[in-house]
Amino acid sequence: MAEIIQKDGIWSFDADALRLTPGRDRNVSVLRRTLGELVVPLGALAGISFEQGRRSGRLRLRLRDGADPLLHATGGRLAEIHDPYQLTVEPDRYGVAEYFTDEVRDALLLEQVPGTPVTGYLLPGPRLPLSVSAGDGTAGFDGERVRLEWNWKTEDTKAAAGPRTLALADILAVEWQPSAGLENGHLRFRVRGAPAKVRAKYDPHAVELWGFKRDPLMALVAAAVQARLPHPSAALPEAPRTAEEEPEADHDALLRRLRELGELHRGGVLTDEEFAMAKQAVLKRM
């Protein structure tokens, strides 16, 4: 077993999984503290790296695409301070960090874990039930329903519509966007039958975020819902088949088709050119 203990957190590895426990230092972000301990199966990893610096170093885990609903829901927009897959390492523990990195890499090689995307989540997402207050409302999720409630800062027409309860079966997608510069962020739910995109300020299916301390916690709500929606790989279009992959056409059916084409040609429905092209297409399939 390999383990590294830092103010930023404790990472341990037992050959099958990594256990990531956030530290209690005041510099540890509210999102990581709320998310709590994570158990990452070895099969969810695509790699690990350790970067040394003059004042501190950093351990980083790279997960396989599609393995974690939190990473999918945040889409690379999660600030480094909130990233649970990074650990700040003090200079006097650089040797331990290098040993830890080697142990994980050796296990990945030994188990021949591929770095390719996965077709199902390998992490369960944040624990439930979950409720977060930030921006202009509160978002809660119990595994079956999302509840949106508004506060005194909510725009009047949006607040007048009252609280919203969204069944998981009616949610098509979830979006989390942090605020950036003068642009506000949001947590938005795409719901069946809802109108096209509306600004989060007026959208009764969205919480508007203004860049305050608790805003990142809305990413946990997004991840919890995302974990229970169809995996993103299920939405990928099927790759076109090559000629070799096409199923063989039924021979008798093709013969019948040739006879039908001949009758259409003799009856004057198909011209000579049309008959020749159609006949050639059938013969190619034979």
PDB file of C-alpha atoms in Angstrom:
ATOM      1  CA  MET A   1       0.000   0.000   0.000  1.00  0.00           C
ATOM      2  CA  ALA A   2       1.218   3.505  -0.869  1.00  0.00           C
ATOM      3  CA  GLU A   3       0.100   6.615   0.996  1.00  0.00           C
ATOM      4  CA  ILE A   4       0.905  10.302   1.054  1.00  0.00           C
ATOM      5  CA  ILE A   5      -0.357  12.578   3.842  1.00  0.00           C
ATOM      6  CA  GLN A   6      -0.499  16.342   3.288  1.00  0.00           C
ATOM      7  CA  LYS A   7      -2.386  19.346   4.650  1.00  0.00           C
ATOM      8  CA  ASP A   8      -4.282  19.366   1.365  1.00  0.00           C
ATOM      9  CA  GLY A   9      -5.445  15.792   1.854  1.00  0.00           C
ATOM     10  CA  ILE A  10      -4.524  12.121   2.102  1.00  0.00           C
ATOM     11  CA  TRP A  11      -4.148   9.848  -0.900  1.00  0.00           C
ATOM     12  CA  SER A  12      -3.763   6.103  -0.446  1.00  0.00           C
ATOM     13  CA  PHE A  13      -3.478   3.279  -2.968  1.00  0.00           C
ATOM     14  CA  ASP A  14      -4.045  -0.433  -2.358  1.00  0.00           C
ATOM     15  CA  ALA A  15      -3.539  -1.863  -5.887  1.00  0.00           C
ATOM     16  CA  ASP A  16      -7.293  -1.949  -6.677  1.00  0.00           C
ATOM     17  CA  ALA A  17      -8.358   1.630  -5.943  1.00  0.00           C
ATOM     18  CA  LEU A  18      -7.227   5.050  -4.805  1.00  0.00           C
ATOM     19  CA  ARG A  19      -8.805   6.642  -1.764  1.00  0.00           C
ATOM     20  CA  LEU A  20      -8.768  10.451  -1.887  1.00  0.00           C
ATOM     21  CA  THR A  21      -9.570  12.207   1.387  1.00  0.00           C
ATOM     22  CA  PRO A  22      -9.657  16.037   1.450  1.00  0.00           C
ATOM     23  CA  GLY A  23      -7.598  17.732   4.153  1.00  0.00           C
ATOM     24  CA  ARG A  24      -8.927  19.890   6.954  1.00  0.00           C
ATOM     25  CA  ASP A  25      -6.698  22.836   6.157  1.00  0.00           C
ATOM     26  CA  ARG A  26      -8.614  26.106   5.723  1.00  0.00           C
ATOM     27  CA  ASN A  27      -7.250  26.384   2.187  1.00  0.00           C
ATOM     28  CA  VAL A  28      -9.114  23.242   1.097  1.00  0.00           C
ATOM     29  CA  SER A  29     -12.095  24.363  -0.989  1.00  0.00           C
ATOM     30  CA  VAL A  30     -15.688  24.048   0.169  1.00  0.00           C
ATOM     31  CA  LEU A  31     -16.484  21.840  -2.818  1.00  0.00           C
ATOM     32  CA  ARG A  32     -13.808  19.266  -1.945  1.00  0.00           C
ATOM     33  CA  ARG A  33     -14.810  19.265   1.721  1.00  0.00           C
ATOM     34  CA  THR A  34     -18.481  18.786   0.837  1.00  0.00           C
ATOM     35  CA  LEU A  35     -17.742  16.090  -1.726  1.00  0.00           C
ATOM     36  CA  GLY A  36     -15.791  14.189   0.917  1.00  0.00           C
ATOM     37  CA  GLU A  37     -13.758  11.046   0.420  1.00  0.00           C
ATOM     38  CA  LEU A  38     -13.615   9.540  -3.069  1.00  0.00           C
ATOM     39  CA  VAL A  39     -12.801   5.948  -3.942  1.00  0.00           C
ATOM     40  CA  VAL A  40     -11.479   5.762  -7.496  1.00  0.00           C
ATOM     41  CA  PRO A  41     -11.187   2.254  -8.970  1.00  0.00           C
ATOM     42  CA  LEU A  42      -7.955   1.584 -10.822  1.00  0.00           C
ATOM     43  CA  GLY A  43      -9.968   0.883 -13.968  1.00  0.00           C
ATOM     44  CA  ALA A  44     -11.207   4.490 -14.015  1.00  0.00           C
ATOM     45  CA  LEU A  45      -7.684   5.906 -14.330  1.00  0.00           C
ATOM     46  CA  ALA A  46      -6.005   6.972 -17.532  1.00  0.00           C
ATOM     47  CA  GLY A  47      -2.809   8.152 -15.828  1.00  0.00           C
ATOM     48  CA  ILE A  48      -1.074   9.962 -12.977  1.00  0.00           C
ATOM     49  CA  SER A  49       1.586  12.666 -12.924  1.00  0.00           C
ATOM     50  CA  PHE A  50       3.685  14.539 -10.376  1.00  0.00           C
ATOM     51  CA  GLU A  51       4.935  18.062 -11.009  1.00  0.00           C
ATOM     52  CA  GLN A  52       7.609  19.594  -8.793  1.00  0.00           C
ATOM     53  CA  GLY A  53       7.768  23.277  -7.977  1.00  0.00           C
ATOM     54  CA  ARG A  54       9.985  25.485  -5.866  1.00  0.00           C
ATOM     55  CA  ARG A  55       7.355  26.088  -3.187  1.00  0.00           C
ATOM     56  CA  SER A  56       5.113  23.075  -3.719  1.00  0.00           C
ATOM     57  CA  GLY A  57       4.422  20.250  -6.092  1.00  0.00           C
ATOM     58  CA  ARG A  58       1.226  18.746  -7.430  1.00  0.00           C
ATOM     59  CA  LEU A  59      -0.047  15.217  -7.885  1.00  0.00           C
ATOM     60  CA  ARG A  60      -2.640  14.906 -10.645  1.00  0.00           C
ATOM     61  CA  LEU A  61      -4.885  12.039 -11.626  1.00  0.00           C
ATOM     62  CA  ARG A  62      -6.237  11.788 -15.152  1.00  0.00           C
ATOM     63  CA  LEU A  63      -9.459   9.819 -15.426  1.00  0.00           C
ATOM     64  CA  ARG A  64     -10.729   8.012 -18.481  1.00  0.00           C
ATOM     65  CA  ASP A  65     -13.300  10.005 -20.426  1.00  0.00           C
ATOM     66  CA  GLY A  66     -16.810   9.270 -19.197  1.00  0.00           C
ATOM     67  CA  ALA A  67     -15.716   7.607 -15.931  1.00  0.00           C
ATOM     68  CA  ASP A  68     -16.802  10.376 -13.544  1.00  0.00           C
ATOM     69  CA  PRO A  69     -20.137  12.248 -13.698  1.00  0.00           C
ATOM     70  CA  LEU A  70     -18.584  15.246 -11.910  1.00  0.00           C
ATOM     71  CA  LEU A  71     -15.963  15.740 -14.610  1.00  0.00           C
ATOM     72  CA  HIS A  72     -18.580  15.293 -17.321  1.00  0.00           C
ATOM     73  CA  ALA A  73     -21.006  17.752 -15.705  1.00  0.00           C
ATOM     74  CA  THR A  74     -18.321  20.410 -15.237  1.00  0.00           C
ATOM     75  CA  GLY A  75     -16.788  19.906 -18.687  1.00  0.00           C
ATOM     76  CA  GLY A  76     -13.286  21.077 -17.763  1.00  0.00           C
ATOM     77  CA  ARG A  77     -14.614  24.311 -16.221  1.00  0.00           C
ATOM     78  CA  LEU A  78     -13.842  23.351 -12.622  1.00  0.00           C
ATOM     79  CA  ALA A  79     -11.108  25.592 -11.161  1.00  0.00           C
ATOM     80  CA  GLU A  80      -7.952  23.827  -9.951  1.00  0.00           C
ATOM     81  CA  ILE A  81      -8.663  24.687  -6.320  1.00  0.00           C
ATOM     82  CA  HIS A  82     -11.901  22.668  -6.522  1.00  0.00           C
ATOM     83  CA  ASP A  83     -10.479  19.723  -8.485  1.00  0.00           C
ATOM     84  CA  PRO A  84     -10.615  16.620  -6.236  1.00  0.00           C
ATOM     85  CA  TYR A  85      -8.100  14.843  -8.476  1.00  0.00           C
ATOM     86  CA  GLN A  86      -5.222  17.165  -7.587  1.00  0.00           C
ATOM     87  CA  LEU A  87      -3.139  17.183  -4.409  1.00  0.00           C
ATOM     88  CA  THR A  88      -0.702  19.889  -3.317  1.00  0.00           C
ATOM     89  CA  VAL A  89       2.568  18.323  -2.132  1.00  0.00           C
ATOM     90  CA  GLU A  90       5.086  20.009   0.178  1.00  0.00           C
ATOM     91  CA  PRO A  91       8.766  19.894  -0.906  1.00  0.00           C
ATOM     92  CA  ASP A  92       9.808  17.558   1.915  1.00  0.00           C
ATOM     93  CA  ARG A  93       7.390  14.913   0.546  1.00  0.00           C
ATOM     94  CA  TYR A  94       8.530  14.971  -3.081  1.00  0.00           C
ATOM     95  CA  GLY A  95      10.184  11.564  -2.680  1.00  0.00           C
ATOM     96  CA  VAL A  96       6.964  10.074  -1.321  1.00  0.00           C
ATOM     97  CA  ALA A  97       4.969  11.613  -4.182  1.00  0.00           C
ATOM     98  CA  GLU A  98       7.345  10.111  -6.756  1.00  0.00           C
ATOM     99  CA  TYR A  99       7.076   6.694  -5.107  1.00  0.00           C
ATOM    100  CA  PHE A 100       3.272   6.994  -5.041  1.00  0.00           C
ATOM    101  CA  THR A 101       3.228   7.918  -8.733  1.00  0.00           C
ATOM    102  CA  ASP A 102       5.423   4.952  -9.658  1.00  0.00           C
ATOM    103  CA  GLU A 103       3.224   2.534  -7.698  1.00  0.00           C
ATOM    104  CA  VAL A 104       0.073   3.662  -9.495  1.00  0.00           C
ATOM    105  CA  ARG A 105       1.754   3.626 -12.908  1.00  0.00           C
ATOM    106  CA  ASP A 106       3.110   0.127 -12.333  1.00  0.00           C
ATOM    107  CA  ALA A 107      -0.375  -1.078 -11.376  1.00  0.00           C
ATOM    108  CA  LEU A 108      -1.868   0.461 -14.522  1.00  0.00           C
ATOM    109  CA  LEU A 109       0.723  -1.327 -16.644  1.00  0.00           C
ATOM    110  CA  LEU A 110       0.358  -4.619 -14.782  1.00  0.00           C
ATOM    111  CA  GLU A 111      -3.432  -4.606 -15.089  1.00  0.00           C
ATOM    112  CA  GLN A 112      -3.220  -3.288 -18.668  1.00  0.00           C
ATOM    113  CA  VAL A 113      -5.822  -0.609 -17.962  1.00  0.00           C
ATOM    114  CA  PRO A 114      -6.615   1.132 -21.268  1.00  0.00           C
ATOM    115  CA  GLY A 115      -6.753   4.907 -21.489  1.00  0.00           C
ATOM    116  CA  THR A 116      -9.755   4.780 -23.784  1.00  0.00           C
ATOM    117  CA  PRO A 117     -13.187   6.292 -22.946  1.00  0.00           C
ATOM    118  CA  VAL A 118     -15.630   4.173 -20.960  1.00  0.00           C
ATOM    119  CA  THR A 119     -19.260   3.434 -21.769  1.00  0.00           C
ATOM    120  CA  GLY A 120     -20.592   3.734 -18.213  1.00  0.00           C
ATOM    121  CA  TYR A 121     -19.801   5.749 -15.101  1.00  0.00           C
ATOM    122  CA  LEU A 122     -17.231   4.095 -12.828  1.00  0.00           C
ATOM    123  CA  LEU A 123     -17.811   6.535  -9.961  1.00  0.00           C
ATOM    124  CA  PRO A 124     -21.223   6.979  -8.321  1.00  0.00           C
ATOM    125  CA  GLY A 125     -21.353  10.766  -8.074  1.00  0.00           C
ATOM    126  CA  PRO A 126     -21.990  12.842  -4.922  1.00  0.00           C
ATOM    127  CA  ARG A 127     -23.891  11.336  -2.012  1.00  0.00           C
ATOM    128  CA  LEU A 128     -27.635  11.933  -1.710  1.00  0.00           C
ATOM    129  CA  PRO A 129     -29.816  13.627  -0.667  1.00  0.00           C
ATOM    130  CA  LEU A 130     -28.143  16.864  -1.654  1.00  0.00           C
ATOM    131  CA  SER A 131     -29.269  20.483  -1.261  1.00  0.00           C
ATOM    132  CA  VAL A 132     -27.310  23.612  -2.163  1.00  0.00           C
ATOM    133  CA  SER A 133     -28.219  27.286  -1.764  1.00  0.00           C
ATOM    134  CA  ALA A 134     -26.361  29.720  -4.004  1.00  0.00           C
ATOM    135  CA  GLY A 135     -27.110  32.539  -6.423  1.00  0.00           C
ATOM    136  CA  ASP A 136     -30.837  33.164  -6.780  1.00  0.00           C
ATOM    137  CA  GLY A 137     -32.109  29.843  -5.440  1.00  0.00           C
ATOM    138  CA  THR A 138     -31.739  26.454  -3.794  1.00  0.00           C
ATOM    139  CA  ALA A 139     -31.372  23.207  -5.735  1.00  0.00           C
ATOM    140  CA  GLY A 140     -32.024  19.872  -4.076  1.00  0.00           C
ATOM    141  CA  PHE A 141     -31.938  16.325  -5.423  1.00  0.00           C
ATOM    142  CA  ASP A 142     -33.038  13.071  -3.777  1.00  0.00           C
ATOM    143  CA  GLY A 143     -32.266  10.672  -6.612  1.00  0.00           C
ATOM    144  CA  GLU A 144     -35.716  10.888  -8.225  1.00  0.00           C
ATOM    145  CA  ARG A 145     -36.675  14.570  -8.217  1.00  0.00           C
ATOM    146  CA  VAL A 146     -34.960  17.938  -8.470  1.00  0.00           C
ATOM    147  CA  ARG A 147     -36.480  20.700  -6.331  1.00  0.00           C
ATOM    148  CA  LEU A 148     -35.799  24.346  -7.209  1.00  0.00           C
ATOM    149  CA  GLU A 149     -36.772  27.071  -4.740  1.00  0.00           C
ATOM    150  CA  TRP A 150     -36.202  30.806  -5.031  1.00  0.00           C
ATOM    151  CA  ASN A 151     -34.931  33.495  -2.646  1.00  0.00           C
ATOM    152  CA  TRP A 152     -35.404  37.241  -2.295  1.00  0.00           C
ATOM    153  CA  LYS A 153     -32.771  37.906  -4.970  1.00  0.00           C
ATOM    154  CA  THR A 154     -34.694  36.017  -7.674  1.00  0.00           C
ATOM    155  CA  GLU A 155     -36.105  38.012 -10.596  1.00  0.00           C
ATOM    156  CA  ASP A 156     -39.805  38.777  -9.941  1.00  0.00           C
ATOM    157  CA  THR A 157     -41.444  36.906 -12.825  1.00  0.00           C
ATOM    158  CA  LYS A 158     -39.312  33.843 -12.171  1.00  0.00           C
ATOM    159  CA  ALA A 159     -40.103  33.881  -8.461  1.00  0.00           C
ATOM    160  CA  ALA A 160     -43.810  34.374  -9.179  1.00  0.00           C
ATOM    161  CA  ALA A 161     -43.912  30.974 -10.892  1.00  0.00           C
ATOM    162  CA  GLY A 162     -43.114  29.415  -7.528  1.00  0.00           C
ATOM    163  CA  PRO A 163     -40.895  26.438  -6.678  1.00  0.00           C
ATOM    164  CA  ARG A 164     -40.301  23.788  -9.313  1.00  0.00           C
ATOM    165  CA  THR A 165     -40.181  20.012  -8.900  1.00  0.00           C
ATOM    166  CA  LEU A 166     -38.639  18.175 -11.846  1.00  0.00           C
ATOM    167  CA  ALA A 167     -38.919  14.409 -12.187  1.00  0.00           C
ATOM    168  CA  LEU A 168     -35.672  12.760 -13.226  1.00  0.00           C
ATOM    169  CA  ALA A 169     -37.501  11.082 -16.116  1.00  0.00           C
ATOM    170  CA  ASP A 170     -38.341  14.528 -17.559  1.00  0.00           C
ATOM    171  CA  ILE A 171     -34.763  15.856 -17.428  1.00  0.00           C
ATOM    172  CA  LEU A 172     -32.936  15.572 -20.747  1.00  0.00           C
ATOM    173  CA  ALA A 173     -29.643  17.167 -19.699  1.00  0.00           C
ATOM    174  CA  VAL A 174     -28.015  19.245 -16.983  1.00  0.00           C
ATOM    175  CA  GLU A 175     -25.609  22.168 -17.457  1.00  0.00           C
ATOM    176  CA  TRP A 176     -23.255  23.799 -14.972  1.00  0.00           C
ATOM    177  CA  GLN A 177     -21.474  26.971 -16.002  1.00  0.00           C
ATOM    178  CA  PRO A 178     -19.359  28.985 -13.512  1.00  0.00           C
ATOM    179  CA  SER A 179     -19.401  32.762 -13.615  1.00  0.00           C
ATOM    180  CA  ALA A 180     -16.510  34.297 -15.536  1.00  0.00           C
ATOM    181  CA  GLY A 181     -15.659  37.991 -15.449  1.00  0.00           C
ATOM    182  CA  LEU A 182     -18.869  39.953 -15.936  1.00  0.00           C
ATOM    183  CA  GLU A 183     -20.751  36.864 -17.161  1.00  0.00           C
ATOM    184  CA  ASN A 184     -22.948  35.115 -14.599  1.00  0.00           C
ATOM    185  CA  GLY A 185     -22.962  31.352 -14.360  1.00  0.00           C
ATOM    186  CA  HIS A 186     -25.841  28.929 -13.950  1.00  0.00           C
ATOM    187  CA  LEU A 187     -27.094  25.480 -13.094  1.00  0.00           C
ATOM    188  CA  ARG A 188     -29.663  24.625 -15.748  1.00  0.00           C
ATOM    189  CA  PHE A 189     -31.898  21.614 -16.374  1.00  0.00           C
ATOM    190  CA  ARG A 190     -33.077  20.821 -19.889  1.00  0.00           C
ATOM    191  CA  VAL A 191     -36.631  19.559 -19.479  1.00  0.00           C
ATOM    192  CA  ARG A 192     -39.004  17.891 -21.924  1.00  0.00           C
ATOM    193  CA  GLY A 193     -41.445  20.359 -23.440  1.00  0.00           C
ATOM    194  CA  ALA A 194     -39.670  23.432 -22.065  1.00  0.00           C
ATOM    195  CA  PRO A 195     -39.095  26.395 -24.415  1.00  0.00           C
ATOM    196  CA  ALA A 196     -35.771  27.013 -26.083  1.00  0.00           C
ATOM    197  CA  LYS A 197     -32.891  28.636 -24.241  1.00  0.00           C
ATOM    198  CA  VAL A 198     -33.850  31.415 -21.853  1.00  0.00           C
ATOM    199  CA  ARG A 199     -31.400  33.468 -19.796  1.00  0.00           C
ATOM    200  CA  ALA A 200     -30.875  31.821 -16.411  1.00  0.00           C
ATOM    201  CA  LYS A 201     -32.153  34.972 -14.740  1.00  0.00           C
ATOM    202  CA  TYR A 202     -35.612  34.279 -16.196  1.00  0.00           C
ATOM    203  CA  ASP A 203     -35.468  30.513 -16.657  1.00  0.00           C
ATOM    204  CA  PRO A 204     -37.620  28.649 -14.076  1.00  0.00           C
ATOM    205  CA  HIS A 205     -35.488  25.549 -14.669  1.00  0.00           C
ATOM    206  CA  ALA A 206     -32.191  27.286 -13.866  1.00  0.00           C
ATOM    207  CA  VAL A 207     -30.379  28.793 -10.884  1.00  0.00           C
ATOM    208  CA  GLU A 208     -28.349  31.881 -11.740  1.00  0.00           C
ATOM    209  CA  LEU A 209     -24.862  32.059 -10.178  1.00  0.00           C
ATOM    210  CA  TRP A 210     -22.936  35.252  -9.467  1.00  0.00           C
ATOM    211  CA  GLY A 211     -19.484  34.017  -8.492  1.00  0.00           C
ATOM    212  CA  PHE A 212     -19.839  33.723  -4.731  1.00  0.00           C
ATOM    213  CA  LYS A 213     -18.137  31.164  -2.482  1.00  0.00           C
ATOM    214  CA  ARG A 214     -20.856  28.510  -2.578  1.00  0.00           C
ATOM    215  CA  ASP A 215     -21.421  28.623  -6.342  1.00  0.00           C
ATOM    216  CA  PRO A 216     -19.117  25.644  -7.057  1.00  0.00           C
ATOM    217  CA  LEU A 217     -21.341  23.447  -4.874  1.00  0.00           C
ATOM    218  CA  MET A 218     -23.988  23.620  -7.587  1.00  0.00           C
ATOM    219  CA  ALA A 219     -21.579  21.471  -9.620  1.00  0.00           C
ATOM    220  CA  LEU A 220     -22.255  18.678  -7.124  1.00  0.00           C
ATOM    221  CA  VAL A 221     -25.987  18.867  -7.839  1.00  0.00           C
ATOM    222  CA  ALA A 222     -25.218  18.754 -11.561  1.00  0.00           C
ATOM    223  CA  ALA A 223     -22.971  15.718 -11.045  1.00  0.00           C
ATOM    224  CA  ALA A 224     -25.524  13.877  -8.897  1.00  0.00           C
ATOM    225  CA  VAL A 225     -28.193  14.297 -11.577  1.00  0.00           C
ATOM    226  CA  GLN A 226     -25.760  13.504 -14.390  1.00  0.00           C
ATOM    227  CA  ALA A 227     -24.851  10.207 -12.688  1.00  0.00           C
ATOM    228  CA  ARG A 228     -28.486   9.093 -13.078  1.00  0.00           C
ATOM    229  CA  LEU A 229     -29.001  10.235 -16.656  1.00  0.00           C
ATOM    230  CA  PRO A 230     -28.056   8.050 -19.631  1.00  0.00           C
ATOM    231  CA  HIS A 231     -24.290   7.893 -20.044  1.00  0.00           C
ATOM    232  CA  PRO A 232     -23.012  10.309 -22.721  1.00  0.00           C
ATOM    233  CA  SER A 233     -21.700   7.397 -24.794  1.00  0.00           C
ATOM    234  CA  ALA A 234     -25.311   6.254 -25.291  1.00  0.00           C
ATOM    235  CA  ALA A 235     -25.981   9.431 -27.305  1.00  0.00           C
ATOM    236  CA  LEU A 236     -23.120   8.868 -29.737  1.00  0.00           C
ATOM    237  CA  PRO A 237     -24.271   8.102 -33.271  1.00  0.00           C
ATOM    238  CA  GLU A 238     -23.518   4.627 -34.548  1.00  0.00           C
ATOM    239  CA  ALA A 239     -20.453   4.524 -36.764  1.00  0.00           C
ATOM    240  CA  PRO A 240     -21.301   3.910 -40.407  1.00  0.00           C
ATOM    241  CA  ARG A 241     -20.753   0.336 -41.498  1.00  0.00           C
ATOM    242  CA  THR A 242     -18.246  -0.568 -44.159  1.00  0.00           C
ATOM    243  CA  ALA A 243     -19.255  -2.753 -47.057  1.00  0.00           C
ATOM    244  CA  GLU A 244     -17.639  -5.719 -45.291  1.00  0.00           C
ATOM    245  CA  GLU A 245     -19.696  -5.063 -42.140  1.00  0.00           C
ATOM    246  CA  GLU A 246     -23.056  -4.792 -43.916  1.00  0.00           C
ATOM    247  CA  PRO A 247     -25.264  -7.818 -43.242  1.00  0.00           C
ATOM    248  CA  GLU A 248     -25.716 -10.057 -46.229  1.00  0.00           C
ATOM    249  CA  ALA A 249     -28.941  -9.347 -48.065  1.00  0.00           C
ATOM    250  CA  ASP A 250     -31.355 -12.244 -48.508  1.00  0.00           C
ATOM    251  CA  HIS A 251     -30.619 -13.820 -51.907  1.00  0.00           C
ATOM    252  CA  ASP A 252     -34.218 -14.756 -52.694  1.00  0.00           C
ATOM    253  CA  ALA A 253     -35.383 -11.228 -51.832  1.00  0.00           C
ATOM    254  CA  LEU A 254     -32.875  -9.764 -54.277  1.00  0.00           C
ATOM    255  CA  LEU A 255     -34.039 -12.130 -57.025  1.00  0.00           C
ATOM    256  CA  ARG A 256     -37.612 -11.046 -56.406  1.00  0.00           C
ATOM    257  CA  ARG A 257     -36.475  -7.436 -56.628  1.00  0.00           C
ATOM    258  CA  LEU A 258     -34.839  -8.123 -59.995  1.00  0.00           C
ATOM    259  CA  ARG A 259     -38.060  -9.654 -61.324  1.00  0.00           C
ATOM    260  CA  GLU A 260     -40.042  -6.644 -60.068  1.00  0.00           C
ATOM    261  CA  LEU A 261     -37.652  -4.261 -61.798  1.00  0.00           C
ATOM    262  CA  GLY A 262     -37.957  -6.270 -65.038  1.00  0.00           C
ATOM    263  CA  GLU A 263     -41.746  -6.054 -64.907  1.00  0.00           C
ATOM    264  CA  LEU A 264     -41.596  -2.287 -64.253  1.00  0.00           C
ATOM    265  CA  HIS A 265     -39.236  -1.894 -67.188  1.00  0.00           C
ATOM    266  CA  ARG A 266     -41.397  -3.933 -69.536  1.00  0.00           C
ATOM    267  CA  GLY A 267     -44.463  -2.007 -68.399  1.00  0.00           C
ATOM    268  CA  GLY A 268     -42.805   1.284 -69.281  1.00  0.00           C
ATOM    269  CA  VAL A 269     -42.597   2.558 -65.690  1.00  0.00           C
ATOM    270  CA  LEU A 270     -38.775   2.519 -65.762  1.00  0.00           C
ATOM    271  CA  THR A 271     -36.709   3.877 -68.623  1.00  0.00           C
ATOM    272  CA  ASP A 272     -33.817   1.837 -70.002  1.00  0.00           C
ATOM    273  CA  GLU A 273     -31.344   3.989 -68.064  1.00  0.00           C
ATOM    274  CA  GLU A 274     -33.296   3.774 -64.785  1.00  0.00           C
ATOM    275  CA  PHE A 275     -33.679   0.012 -65.150  1.00  0.00           C
ATOM    276  CA  ALA A 276     -29.957  -0.444 -65.812  1.00  0.00           C
ATOM    277  CA  MET A 277     -28.971   1.610 -62.739  1.00  0.00           C
ATOM    278  CA  ALA A 278     -31.441  -0.147 -60.453  1.00  0.00           C
ATOM    279  CA  LYS A 279     -30.442  -3.581 -61.761  1.00  0.00           C
ATOM    280  CA  GLN A 280     -26.741  -2.803 -61.230  1.00  0.00           C
ATOM    281  CA  ALA A 281     -27.396  -1.731 -57.630  1.00  0.00           C
ATOM    282  CA  VAL A 282     -29.169  -5.028 -56.886  1.00  0.00           C
ATOM    283  CA  LEU A 283     -26.472  -7.077 -58.529  1.00  0.00           C
ATOM    284  CA  LYS A 284     -23.809  -5.345 -56.425  1.00  0.00           C
ATOM    285  CA  ARG A 285     -25.646  -6.410 -53.271  1.00  0.00           C
ATOM    286  CA  MET A 286     -25.662 -10.005 -54.576  1.00  0.00           C
TER     287      MET A 286
END
